[in-house]
Short mmCIF file of C-alpha atoms in Angstrom, two decimals:
data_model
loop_
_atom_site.label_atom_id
_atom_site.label_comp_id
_atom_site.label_asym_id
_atom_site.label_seq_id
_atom_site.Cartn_x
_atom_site.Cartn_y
_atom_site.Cartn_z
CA UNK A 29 0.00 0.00 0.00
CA UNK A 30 1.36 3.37 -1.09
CA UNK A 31 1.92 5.91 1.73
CA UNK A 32 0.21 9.79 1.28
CA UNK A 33 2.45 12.63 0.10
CA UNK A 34 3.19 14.38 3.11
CA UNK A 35 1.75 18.07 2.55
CA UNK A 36 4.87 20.14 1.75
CA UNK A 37 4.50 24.00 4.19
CA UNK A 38 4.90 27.20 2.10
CA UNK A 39 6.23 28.57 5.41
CA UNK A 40 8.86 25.73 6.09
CA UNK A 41 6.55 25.78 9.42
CA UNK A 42 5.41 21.87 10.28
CA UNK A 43 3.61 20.58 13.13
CA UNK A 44 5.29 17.50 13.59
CA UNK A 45 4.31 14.33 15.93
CA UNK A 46 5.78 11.25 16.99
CA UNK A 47 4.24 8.86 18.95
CA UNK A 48 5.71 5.60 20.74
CA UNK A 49 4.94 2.23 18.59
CA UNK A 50 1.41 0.38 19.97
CA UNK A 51 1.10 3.98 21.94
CA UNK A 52 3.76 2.32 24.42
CA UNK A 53 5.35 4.93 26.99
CA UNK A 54 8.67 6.43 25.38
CA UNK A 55 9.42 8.88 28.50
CA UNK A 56 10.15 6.14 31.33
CA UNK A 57 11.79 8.87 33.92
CA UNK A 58 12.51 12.20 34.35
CA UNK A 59 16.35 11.54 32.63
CA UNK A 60 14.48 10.50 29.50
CA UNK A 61 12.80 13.23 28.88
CA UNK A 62 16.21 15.47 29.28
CA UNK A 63 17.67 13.19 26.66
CA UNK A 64 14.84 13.90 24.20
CA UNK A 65 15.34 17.24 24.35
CA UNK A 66 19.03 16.49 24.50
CA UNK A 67 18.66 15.49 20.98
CA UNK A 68 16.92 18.27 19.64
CA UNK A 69 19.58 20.68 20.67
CA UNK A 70 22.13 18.31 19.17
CA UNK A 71 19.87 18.05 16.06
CA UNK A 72 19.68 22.55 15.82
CA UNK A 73 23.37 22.23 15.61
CA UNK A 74 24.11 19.71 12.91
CA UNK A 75 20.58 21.21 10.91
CA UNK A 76 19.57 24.49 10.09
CA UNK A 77 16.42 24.53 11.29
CA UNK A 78 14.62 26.65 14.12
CA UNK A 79 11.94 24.85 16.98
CA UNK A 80 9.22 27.12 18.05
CA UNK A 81 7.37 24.52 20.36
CA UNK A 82 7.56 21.15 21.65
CA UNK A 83 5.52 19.33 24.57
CA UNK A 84 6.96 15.97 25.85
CA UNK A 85 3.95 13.60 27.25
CA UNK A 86 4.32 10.04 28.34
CA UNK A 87 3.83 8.27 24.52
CA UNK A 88 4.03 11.00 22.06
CA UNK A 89 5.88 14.24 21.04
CA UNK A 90 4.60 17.71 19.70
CA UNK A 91 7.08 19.94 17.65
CA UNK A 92 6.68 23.24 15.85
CA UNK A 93 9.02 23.39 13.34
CA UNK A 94 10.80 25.54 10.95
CA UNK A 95 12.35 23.76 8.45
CA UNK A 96 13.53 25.46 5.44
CA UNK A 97 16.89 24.33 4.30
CA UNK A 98 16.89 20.36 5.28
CA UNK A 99 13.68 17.87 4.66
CA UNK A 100 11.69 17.76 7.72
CA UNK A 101 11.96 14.51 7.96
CA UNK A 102 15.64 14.06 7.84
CA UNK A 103 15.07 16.34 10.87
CA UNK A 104 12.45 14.36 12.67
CA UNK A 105 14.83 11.15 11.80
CA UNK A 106 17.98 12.50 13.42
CA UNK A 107 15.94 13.71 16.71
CA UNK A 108 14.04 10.13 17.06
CA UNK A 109 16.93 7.70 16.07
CA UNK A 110 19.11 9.29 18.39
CA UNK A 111 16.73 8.84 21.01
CA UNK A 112 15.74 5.43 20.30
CA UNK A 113 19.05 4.10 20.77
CA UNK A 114 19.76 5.68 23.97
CA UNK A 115 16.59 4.42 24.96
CA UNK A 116 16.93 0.73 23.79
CA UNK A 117 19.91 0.57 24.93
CA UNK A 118 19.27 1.97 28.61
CA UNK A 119 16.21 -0.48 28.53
CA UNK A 120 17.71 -3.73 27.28
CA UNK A 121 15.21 -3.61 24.21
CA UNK A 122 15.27 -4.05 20.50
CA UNK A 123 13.42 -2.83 17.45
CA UNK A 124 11.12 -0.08 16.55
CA UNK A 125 10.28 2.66 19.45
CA UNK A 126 8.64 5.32 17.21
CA UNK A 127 5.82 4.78 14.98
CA UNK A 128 7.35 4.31 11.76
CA UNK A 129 6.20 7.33 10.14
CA UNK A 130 5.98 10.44 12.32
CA UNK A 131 2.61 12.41 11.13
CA UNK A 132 3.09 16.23 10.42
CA UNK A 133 0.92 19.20 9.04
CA UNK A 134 2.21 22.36 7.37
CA UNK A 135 1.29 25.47 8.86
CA UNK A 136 0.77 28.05 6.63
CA UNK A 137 -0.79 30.87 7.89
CA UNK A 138 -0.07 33.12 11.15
CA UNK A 139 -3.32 32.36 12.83
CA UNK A 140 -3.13 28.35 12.81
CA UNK A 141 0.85 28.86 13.49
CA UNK A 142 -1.26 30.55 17.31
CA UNK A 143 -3.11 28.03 17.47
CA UNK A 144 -1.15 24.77 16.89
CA UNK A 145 1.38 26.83 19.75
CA UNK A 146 -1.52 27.05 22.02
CA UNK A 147 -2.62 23.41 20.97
CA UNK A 148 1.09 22.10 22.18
CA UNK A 149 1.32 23.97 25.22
CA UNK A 150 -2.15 23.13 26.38
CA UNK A 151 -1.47 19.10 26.13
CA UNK A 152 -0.75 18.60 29.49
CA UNK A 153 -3.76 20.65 30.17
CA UNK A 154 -6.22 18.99 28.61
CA UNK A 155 -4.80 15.48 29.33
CA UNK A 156 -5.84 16.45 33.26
CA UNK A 157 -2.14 16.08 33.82
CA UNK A 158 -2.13 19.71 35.36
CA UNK A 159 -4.04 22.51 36.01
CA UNK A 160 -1.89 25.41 34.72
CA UNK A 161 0.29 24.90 31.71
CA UNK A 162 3.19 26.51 33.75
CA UNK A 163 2.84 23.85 35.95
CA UNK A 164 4.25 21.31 33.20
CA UNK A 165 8.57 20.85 33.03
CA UNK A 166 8.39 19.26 29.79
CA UNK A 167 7.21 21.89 27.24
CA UNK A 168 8.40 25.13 25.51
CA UNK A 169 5.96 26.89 27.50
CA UNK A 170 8.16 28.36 30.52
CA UNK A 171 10.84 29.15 28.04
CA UNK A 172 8.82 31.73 26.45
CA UNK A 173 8.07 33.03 29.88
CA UNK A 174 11.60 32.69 31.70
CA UNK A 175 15.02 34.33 30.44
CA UNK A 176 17.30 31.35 30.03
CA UNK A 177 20.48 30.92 27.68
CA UNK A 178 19.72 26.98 27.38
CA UNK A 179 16.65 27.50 25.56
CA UNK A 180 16.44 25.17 22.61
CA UNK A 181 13.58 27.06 21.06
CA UNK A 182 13.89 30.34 19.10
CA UNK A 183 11.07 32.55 20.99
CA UNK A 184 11.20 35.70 18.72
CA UNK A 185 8.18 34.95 15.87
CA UNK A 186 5.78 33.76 17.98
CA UNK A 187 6.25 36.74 20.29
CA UNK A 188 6.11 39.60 17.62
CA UNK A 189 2.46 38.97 17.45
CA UNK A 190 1.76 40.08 20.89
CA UNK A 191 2.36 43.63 22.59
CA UNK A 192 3.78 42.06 25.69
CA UNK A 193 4.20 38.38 27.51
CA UNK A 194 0.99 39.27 29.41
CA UNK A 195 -0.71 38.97 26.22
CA UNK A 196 1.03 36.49 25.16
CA UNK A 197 0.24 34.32 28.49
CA UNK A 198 -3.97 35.39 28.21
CA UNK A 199 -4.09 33.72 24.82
CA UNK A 200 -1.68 30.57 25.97
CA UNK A 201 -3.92 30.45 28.88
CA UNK A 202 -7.54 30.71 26.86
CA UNK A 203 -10.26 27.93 26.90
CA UNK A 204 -10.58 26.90 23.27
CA UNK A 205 -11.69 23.77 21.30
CA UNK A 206 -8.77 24.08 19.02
CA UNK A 207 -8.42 21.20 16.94
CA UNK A 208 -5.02 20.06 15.38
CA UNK A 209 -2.96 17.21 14.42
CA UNK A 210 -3.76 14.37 17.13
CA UNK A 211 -7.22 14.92 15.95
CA UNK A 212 -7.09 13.34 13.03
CA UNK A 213 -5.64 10.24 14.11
CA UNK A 214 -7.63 7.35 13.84
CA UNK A 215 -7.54 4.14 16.38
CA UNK A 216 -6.82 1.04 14.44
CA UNK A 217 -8.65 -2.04 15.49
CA UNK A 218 -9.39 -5.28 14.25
CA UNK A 219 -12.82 -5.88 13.36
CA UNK A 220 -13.31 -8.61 16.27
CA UNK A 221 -11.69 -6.03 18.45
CA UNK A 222 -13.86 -2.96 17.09
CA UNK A 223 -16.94 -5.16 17.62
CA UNK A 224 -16.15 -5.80 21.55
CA UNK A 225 -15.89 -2.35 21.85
CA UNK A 226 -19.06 -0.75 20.46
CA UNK A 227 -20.96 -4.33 22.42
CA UNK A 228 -19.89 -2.71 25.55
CA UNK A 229 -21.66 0.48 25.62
CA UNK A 230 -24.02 -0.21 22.72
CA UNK A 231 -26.78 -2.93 21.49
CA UNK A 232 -26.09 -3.45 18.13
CA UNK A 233 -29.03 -5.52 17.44
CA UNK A 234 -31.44 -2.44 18.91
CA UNK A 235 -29.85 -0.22 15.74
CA UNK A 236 -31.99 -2.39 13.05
CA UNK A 237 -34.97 -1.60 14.97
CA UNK A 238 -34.66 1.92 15.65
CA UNK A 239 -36.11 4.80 13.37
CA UNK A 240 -33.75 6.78 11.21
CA UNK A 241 -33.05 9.59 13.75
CA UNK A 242 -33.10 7.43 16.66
CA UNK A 243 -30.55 5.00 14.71
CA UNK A 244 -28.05 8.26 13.37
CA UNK A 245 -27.61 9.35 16.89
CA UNK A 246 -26.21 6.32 18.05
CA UNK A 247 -23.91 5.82 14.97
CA UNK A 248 -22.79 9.42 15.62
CA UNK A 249 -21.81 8.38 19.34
CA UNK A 250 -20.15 5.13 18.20
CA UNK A 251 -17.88 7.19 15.54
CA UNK A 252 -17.14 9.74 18.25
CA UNK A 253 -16.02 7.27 20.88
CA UNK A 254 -14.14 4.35 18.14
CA UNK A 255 -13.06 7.08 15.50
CA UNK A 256 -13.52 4.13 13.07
CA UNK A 257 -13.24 4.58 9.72
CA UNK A 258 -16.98 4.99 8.16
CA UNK A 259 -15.72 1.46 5.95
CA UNK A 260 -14.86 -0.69 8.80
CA UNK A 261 -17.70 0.25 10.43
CA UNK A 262 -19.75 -0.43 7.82
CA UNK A 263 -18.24 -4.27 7.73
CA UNK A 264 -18.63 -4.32 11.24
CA UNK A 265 -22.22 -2.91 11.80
CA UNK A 266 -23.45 -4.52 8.57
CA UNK A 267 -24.63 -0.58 7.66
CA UNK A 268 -23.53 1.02 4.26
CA UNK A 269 -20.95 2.92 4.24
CA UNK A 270 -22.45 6.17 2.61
CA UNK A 271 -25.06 6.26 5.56
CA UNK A 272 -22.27 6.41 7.84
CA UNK A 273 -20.65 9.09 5.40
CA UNK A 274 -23.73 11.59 6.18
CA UNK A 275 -23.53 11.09 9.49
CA UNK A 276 -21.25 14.43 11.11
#
């Protein structure tokens, strides 16, 4: 099966995201997620490239990347493989700790390069991890906040669109249903699996019976909660496929 094209940026701007293999745990101790970042400052050395963001949770990485000169991915690649190894190797394990192909999304445009910073920084946050984004060590947040000469990420475009760091905190700090890269990702089941899973808080056999509204509005709440794609569901349910297509 052929891959997609990744979407080339017209800014050389990329939100970039790697997530650990089966969604395993890549950050196993506080010295782990030094290391990461470790590697990206080794990486801004060897590359021309500039980081405007990053967030480090538990089984996947957000980056905000400017990347004009070298591919992206020969970027990404450099940062991960380094880190694999010093992770396999500290661990005693073998093989693949990265999904194989990192997923990424050009920014284009000054208002969704805001957003997909405030996206980053507000992981944590809307994870329940904590309840102030300052709160979290392990993202680019506190270095736009805090003078520091370590900083790996270069602070100045992001901050030219705000008078002061006041501002800059209000709209870090807003509520907002900003939706961004991780959004798109689908779970990937098998259709036994997918089947278990919609049994458990839905009766399938009640959906033949149901009217048409009735019916939709559970098929909406079993895409929400799977994120299925509308053609395995439509094996699974034994519903076609362009029913589930209408449904939004």
């Amino acid at each position: 099966m052929t891959r997609d094209a990744r979407r080339k940026s017209i800014t050389g701007i990329y939100h970039v995201m790697l997530r650990g293999i089966d969604k395993r745990e890549i950050f196993l101790s506080d010295s782990d997620y030094t290391k990461f970042l470790y590697y990206i400052k080794k990486a801004t050395e060897k590359s021309d490239f500039d980081i405007y963001a990053y967030c480090l949770m538990s089984n996947h990485v957000h980056l905000l990347i400017k990347a004009e000169v070298e591919p992206i991915g020969n970027i990404v690649s450099r940062i991960a493989v380094g880190y694999a190894q010093y992770h396999n190797i500290k661990n005693g394990r073998t093989g693949h700790l990265f999904q194989n192909r990192f997923r990424s999304e050009p920014v284009n445009t000054r208002k969704y390069f805001l957003t997909v910073l405030r996206y980053i920084h507000q992981n944590p946050l809307k994870a329940g991890m904590v309840d102030d984004i300052m709160h979290y060590k392990w993202s680019s947040y506190r270095d736009y906040l805090i003078h520091s000469d370590k900083k790996i990420i270069e602070p100045t475009l992001a901050l030219e669109f705000f008078a002061n760091l006041s501002s800059f905190k209000k709209f870090m700090d807003e509520k907002n249903n900003d939706k961004c890269l991780e959004y798109k990702i689908r779970d990937r089941y098998t259709d036994d699996e997918l089947k278990k899973i919609i049994i458990s808080f839905t009766d399938i056999d009640e959906l033949y019976t149901l009217d048409k509204k009735s019916r939709n509005i559970i098929l909406k709440n079993i895409k929400e909660k799977t994120k299925a794609s509308n053609r395995q569901l439509s094996r699974v349910l034994d519903i076609g496929r362009g029913i589930l297509e209408r449904i939004k």
